[in-house]
């Protein structure tokens, strides 16, 4: 009996080993299934390699798995094919609130504030309607950016790297970096002006630039204590801006009737056309399109679970809409304050960030707290917050296009240095007069205007592709609306460029170079549109595609 039981025991031992091996493979397979569907195809033969590769890449991503905010528990996560969307929850909305705050800061940066105050001083209340509709157009673009990030688990720069050929990808990256540097210069100098105002001139512009460059790292360091801590800092910044500009609004007492008429009745004249173009140009910024698609990945979402993806899109749509509503109110306050104080005055055409506070002080200097310092505090909050998001966007753009596997702190140092060096040069070179800073601001707006088509067109190309978005590609109606918004924005920026260079072109050589640049700009836009397949897609797409919220496709 013992001779028969020995082979039997060996057989049982062998079966146990096989079962253990199968269980280990099953666990490995389950872990590999957490790899995003947008990753290269994973087969059973390369599960282990793919898992190790994903684990290695996660070490250097901006949002590692341990840093993400946990939303869904195991019981509610469901299977990979689950399409059920749970009922609305205030708790979940609170957990999803944050990325929209960081995104909305681009609607309140110092460049926007300067556009607001000049629009109010020169055009009065007449362009408030355009600000409202521009914010709505900006919301459409930002919702698409968030949709791309949630549905694919990747951000715009990463997807552009795979979507386009090497030369096109290189051009897109260079243009994105130049636009980011231009925006960062405006933001840092805006903060430096605020430091000068609040220190009563003791801190010069160049010193304010240095302070802003260094304290940016301090605020980014807060992310080590959790994403929610950094988002809380931004809530404080936006709250500070809201309180400051609301205080100015109450101090100056703009006309409520004119404000309401400005919102509801479209008015535009040849004298205010330039300010109208600037309002549209300030609201939709290229680096913010890249930024939002990455920020939404700070929440732990299983992109294989359609119910989770749809629920996340719903909550992100709500929080983004509320965040941009707040920015609209703040921008309205700034425009109406300067419309009330400076519209129709001799100072209207010469007002800017540098002298705006002093002019306000001359008119409304009394009171419990001088309006000059209220303006300075609001400007400082705008500059500081937008500088941090600019650094954030730089990290995503650089890592996405170049696939740099470096530590977060080193990536932040590189992207910060790329912007701060030209900012220091500009601060020293252009800090000779208020007019020179205004000239610098115009050139920086031109750089961003050049880039905007090369952020919008790739975004719309990707969110319209089923192979990228799966069942969450946008529907034909949303696609038409989105392309209409993009065309309108590109035309506005094109008019801005034409108007600027018509004034600035002097000499045959410079004119020829501008002509070649314009030809290259238009040619690259045509290439991107042809690559997108947008025109035939819009014409023949079936109605059974998903809109912003629809899961059923009806």
PDB file of C-alpha atoms in Angstrom, residues 158-289:
ATOM      1  CA  UNK A 158       1.434  61.772 -24.822  1.00  0.00           C
ATOM      2  CA  UNK A 159      -1.200  60.993 -27.435  1.00  0.00           C
ATOM      3  CA  UNK A 160       0.249  63.556 -29.871  1.00  0.00           C
ATOM      4  CA  UNK A 161       3.569  61.743 -29.630  1.00  0.00           C
ATOM      5  CA  UNK A 162       1.941  58.599 -30.994  1.00  0.00           C
ATOM      6  CA  UNK A 163      -0.512  60.248 -33.380  1.00  0.00           C
ATOM      7  CA  UNK A 164       1.872  62.275 -35.532  1.00  0.00           C
ATOM      8  CA  UNK A 165       5.053  61.647 -37.494  1.00  0.00           C
ATOM      9  CA  UNK A 166       8.439  62.579 -36.033  1.00  0.00           C
ATOM     10  CA  UNK A 167       8.750  65.945 -37.778  1.00  0.00           C
ATOM     11  CA  UNK A 168       5.193  67.022 -36.942  1.00  0.00           C
ATOM     12  CA  UNK A 169       5.591  65.897 -33.331  1.00  0.00           C
ATOM     13  CA  UNK A 170       8.813  67.898 -33.035  1.00  0.00           C
ATOM     14  CA  UNK A 171       7.166  71.039 -34.442  1.00  0.00           C
ATOM     15  CA  UNK A 172       4.182  70.649 -32.093  1.00  0.00           C
ATOM     16  CA  UNK A 173       6.483  70.282 -29.103  1.00  0.00           C
ATOM     17  CA  UNK A 174       8.643  73.315 -29.966  1.00  0.00           C
ATOM     18  CA  UNK A 175       5.593  75.519 -30.545  1.00  0.00           C
ATOM     19  CA  UNK A 176       3.972  74.329 -27.309  1.00  0.00           C
ATOM     20  CA  UNK A 177       7.139  75.113 -25.344  1.00  0.00           C
ATOM     21  CA  UNK A 178       7.458  78.587 -26.897  1.00  0.00           C
ATOM     22  CA  UNK A 179       3.820  79.394 -26.104  1.00  0.00           C
ATOM     23  CA  UNK A 180       4.287  78.131 -22.548  1.00  0.00           C
ATOM     24  CA  UNK A 181       7.379  80.293 -22.059  1.00  0.00           C
ATOM     25  CA  UNK A 182       5.487  83.323 -23.409  1.00  0.00           C
ATOM     26  CA  UNK A 183       2.604  82.708 -21.004  1.00  0.00           C
ATOM     27  CA  UNK A 184       4.999  82.144 -18.114  1.00  0.00           C
ATOM     28  CA  UNK A 185       6.793  85.418 -18.750  1.00  0.00           C
ATOM     29  CA  UNK A 186       3.469  87.270 -18.497  1.00  0.00           C
ATOM     30  CA  UNK A 187       2.546  85.438 -15.304  1.00  0.00           C
ATOM     31  CA  UNK A 188       5.901  85.898 -13.566  1.00  0.00           C
ATOM     32  CA  UNK A 189       6.151  89.581 -14.481  1.00  0.00           C
ATOM     33  CA  UNK A 190       2.554  90.051 -13.294  1.00  0.00           C
ATOM     34  CA  UNK A 191       3.569  88.621  -9.906  1.00  0.00           C
ATOM     35  CA  UNK A 192       6.667  90.831  -9.876  1.00  0.00           C
ATOM     36  CA  UNK A 193       4.521  93.931 -10.500  1.00  0.00           C
ATOM     37  CA  UNK A 194       2.287  92.891  -7.581  1.00  0.00           C
ATOM     38  CA  UNK A 195       5.321  92.557  -5.289  1.00  0.00           C
ATOM     39  CA  UNK A 196       6.443  96.039  -6.345  1.00  0.00           C
ATOM     40  CA  UNK A 197       2.977  97.475  -5.596  1.00  0.00           C
ATOM     41  CA  UNK A 198       2.637  95.790  -2.202  1.00  0.00           C
ATOM     42  CA  UNK A 199       6.182  96.719  -1.146  1.00  0.00           C
ATOM     43  CA  UNK A 200       5.578 100.347  -2.147  1.00  0.00           C
ATOM     44  CA  UNK A 201       8.345 100.124  -4.751  1.00  0.00           C
ATOM     45  CA  UNK A 202      10.998  98.559  -2.492  1.00  0.00           C
ATOM     46  CA  UNK A 203      11.020  95.288  -4.469  1.00  0.00           C
ATOM     47  CA  UNK A 204      12.015  95.958  -8.114  1.00  0.00           C
ATOM     48  CA  UNK A 205      10.639  93.925 -11.007  1.00  0.00           C
ATOM     49  CA  UNK A 206      13.731  91.722 -11.359  1.00  0.00           C
ATOM     50  CA  UNK A 207      13.674  90.850  -7.644  1.00  0.00           C
ATOM     51  CA  UNK A 208       9.970  90.002  -7.881  1.00  0.00           C
ATOM     52  CA  UNK A 209      10.802  87.646 -10.749  1.00  0.00           C
ATOM     53  CA  UNK A 210      13.373  85.838  -8.583  1.00  0.00           C
ATOM     54  CA  UNK A 211      10.938  85.551  -5.657  1.00  0.00           C
ATOM     55  CA  UNK A 212       8.193  84.169  -7.913  1.00  0.00           C
ATOM     56  CA  UNK A 213      10.574  81.671  -9.492  1.00  0.00           C
ATOM     57  CA  UNK A 214      11.654  80.276  -6.134  1.00  0.00           C
ATOM     58  CA  UNK A 215       8.367  80.273  -4.231  1.00  0.00           C
ATOM     59  CA  UNK A 216       6.804  78.297  -7.092  1.00  0.00           C
ATOM     60  CA  UNK A 217       8.873  75.289  -5.975  1.00  0.00           C
ATOM     61  CA  UNK A 218       7.601  75.707  -2.423  1.00  0.00           C
ATOM     62  CA  UNK A 219       3.985  75.447  -3.509  1.00  0.00           C
ATOM     63  CA  UNK A 220       4.723  72.485  -5.791  1.00  0.00           C
ATOM     64  CA  UNK A 221       6.448  70.820  -2.820  1.00  0.00           C
ATOM     65  CA  UNK A 222       3.047  70.719  -1.132  1.00  0.00           C
ATOM     66  CA  UNK A 223       2.020  68.043  -3.625  1.00  0.00           C
ATOM     67  CA  UNK A 224       4.266  65.629  -1.714  1.00  0.00           C
ATOM     68  CA  UNK A 225       1.678  65.827   1.054  1.00  0.00           C
ATOM     69  CA  UNK A 226      -1.124  64.942  -1.356  1.00  0.00           C
ATOM     70  CA  UNK A 227      -2.773  66.337  -4.466  1.00  0.00           C
ATOM     71  CA  UNK A 228      -5.663  67.659  -2.386  1.00  0.00           C
ATOM     72  CA  UNK A 229      -3.318  69.918  -0.410  1.00  0.00           C
ATOM     73  CA  UNK A 230      -2.120  71.639  -3.565  1.00  0.00           C
ATOM     74  CA  UNK A 231      -5.683  71.969  -4.818  1.00  0.00           C
ATOM     75  CA  UNK A 232      -6.562  73.570  -1.492  1.00  0.00           C
ATOM     76  CA  UNK A 233      -3.854  76.182  -2.066  1.00  0.00           C
ATOM     77  CA  UNK A 234      -5.423  77.035  -5.410  1.00  0.00           C
ATOM     78  CA  UNK A 235      -8.816  77.365  -3.780  1.00  0.00           C
ATOM     79  CA  UNK A 236      -7.246  79.953  -1.448  1.00  0.00           C
ATOM     80  CA  UNK A 237      -5.690  81.804  -4.410  1.00  0.00           C
ATOM     81  CA  UNK A 238      -8.973  81.948  -6.311  1.00  0.00           C
ATOM     82  CA  UNK A 239     -10.840  82.925  -3.168  1.00  0.00           C
ATOM     83  CA  UNK A 240      -8.336  85.746  -2.617  1.00  0.00           C
ATOM     84  CA  UNK A 241      -8.861  87.008  -6.152  1.00  0.00           C
ATOM     85  CA  UNK A 242     -12.629  86.804  -5.775  1.00  0.00           C
ATOM     86  CA  UNK A 243     -12.573  88.695  -2.484  1.00  0.00           C
ATOM     87  CA  UNK A 244     -10.164  91.379  -3.763  1.00  0.00           C
ATOM     88  CA  UNK A 245     -11.976  92.163  -6.996  1.00  0.00           C
ATOM     89  CA  UNK A 246     -15.413  91.928  -5.361  1.00  0.00           C
ATOM     90  CA  UNK A 247     -14.179  94.482  -2.806  1.00  0.00           C
ATOM     91  CA  UNK A 248     -13.096  96.759  -5.686  1.00  0.00           C
ATOM     92  CA  UNK A 249     -16.495  96.257  -7.306  1.00  0.00           C
ATOM     93  CA  UNK A 250     -18.307  97.311  -4.142  1.00  0.00           C
ATOM     94  CA  UNK A 251     -15.961 100.272  -3.639  1.00  0.00           C
ATOM     95  CA  UNK A 252     -16.423 101.694  -7.149  1.00  0.00           C
ATOM     96  CA  UNK A 253     -20.145 100.825  -7.483  1.00  0.00           C
ATOM     97  CA  UNK A 254     -20.451 100.116 -11.262  1.00  0.00           C
ATOM     98  CA  UNK A 255     -23.840 100.529 -12.897  1.00  0.00           C
ATOM     99  CA  UNK A 256     -25.890  97.361 -12.468  1.00  0.00           C
ATOM    100  CA  UNK A 257     -28.141  98.344 -15.375  1.00  0.00           C
ATOM    101  CA  UNK A 258     -25.166  98.834 -17.718  1.00  0.00           C
ATOM    102  CA  UNK A 259     -23.703  95.541 -16.531  1.00  0.00           C
ATOM    103  CA  UNK A 260     -26.912  93.655 -17.372  1.00  0.00           C
ATOM    104  CA  UNK A 261     -27.220  95.353 -20.779  1.00  0.00           C
ATOM    105  CA  UNK A 262     -23.583  94.562 -21.527  1.00  0.00           C
ATOM    106  CA  UNK A 263     -24.213  90.866 -20.869  1.00  0.00           C
ATOM    107  CA  UNK A 264     -27.460  90.562 -22.833  1.00  0.00           C
ATOM    108  CA  UNK A 265     -27.053  92.983 -25.758  1.00  0.00           C
ATOM    109  CA  UNK A 266     -24.178  92.308 -28.204  1.00  0.00           C
ATOM    110  CA  UNK A 267     -22.401  95.534 -29.173  1.00  0.00           C
ATOM    111  CA  UNK A 268     -19.248  95.901 -31.230  1.00  0.00           C
ATOM    112  CA  UNK A 269     -17.669  98.825 -33.063  1.00  0.00           C
ATOM    113  CA  UNK A 270     -14.478  99.450 -35.017  1.00  0.00           C
ATOM    114  CA  UNK A 271     -13.050 101.310 -31.995  1.00  0.00           C
ATOM    115  CA  UNK A 272     -13.454  98.298 -29.715  1.00  0.00           C
ATOM    116  CA  UNK A 273     -12.566  95.545 -32.191  1.00  0.00           C
ATOM    117  CA  UNK A 274      -9.042  95.127 -30.888  1.00  0.00           C
ATOM    118  CA  UNK A 275     -10.236  94.751 -27.295  1.00  0.00           C
ATOM    119  CA  UNK A 276     -12.834  92.212 -28.468  1.00  0.00           C
ATOM    120  CA  UNK A 277     -10.121  90.121 -30.093  1.00  0.00           C
ATOM    121  CA  UNK A 278      -8.000  90.316 -26.938  1.00  0.00           C
ATOM    122  CA  UNK A 279     -10.885  89.081 -24.764  1.00  0.00           C
ATOM    123  CA  UNK A 280     -11.345  85.973 -26.897  1.00  0.00           C
ATOM    124  CA  UNK A 281      -7.592  85.477 -27.102  1.00  0.00           C
ATOM    125  CA  UNK A 282      -7.103  85.681 -23.349  1.00  0.00           C
ATOM    126  CA  UNK A 283      -9.751  83.112 -22.454  1.00  0.00           C
ATOM    127  CA  UNK A 284      -8.527  80.188 -24.595  1.00  0.00           C
ATOM    128  CA  UNK A 285      -4.830  79.504 -24.001  1.00  0.00           C
ATOM    129  CA  UNK A 286      -2.867  76.659 -25.643  1.00  0.00           C
ATOM    130  CA  UNK A 287      -1.027  75.320 -22.589  1.00  0.00           C
ATOM    131  CA  UNK A 288      -4.309  75.003 -20.681  1.00  0.00           C
ATOM    132  CA  UNK A 289      -5.620  72.566 -23.307  1.00  0.00           C
TER     133      UNK A 289
END
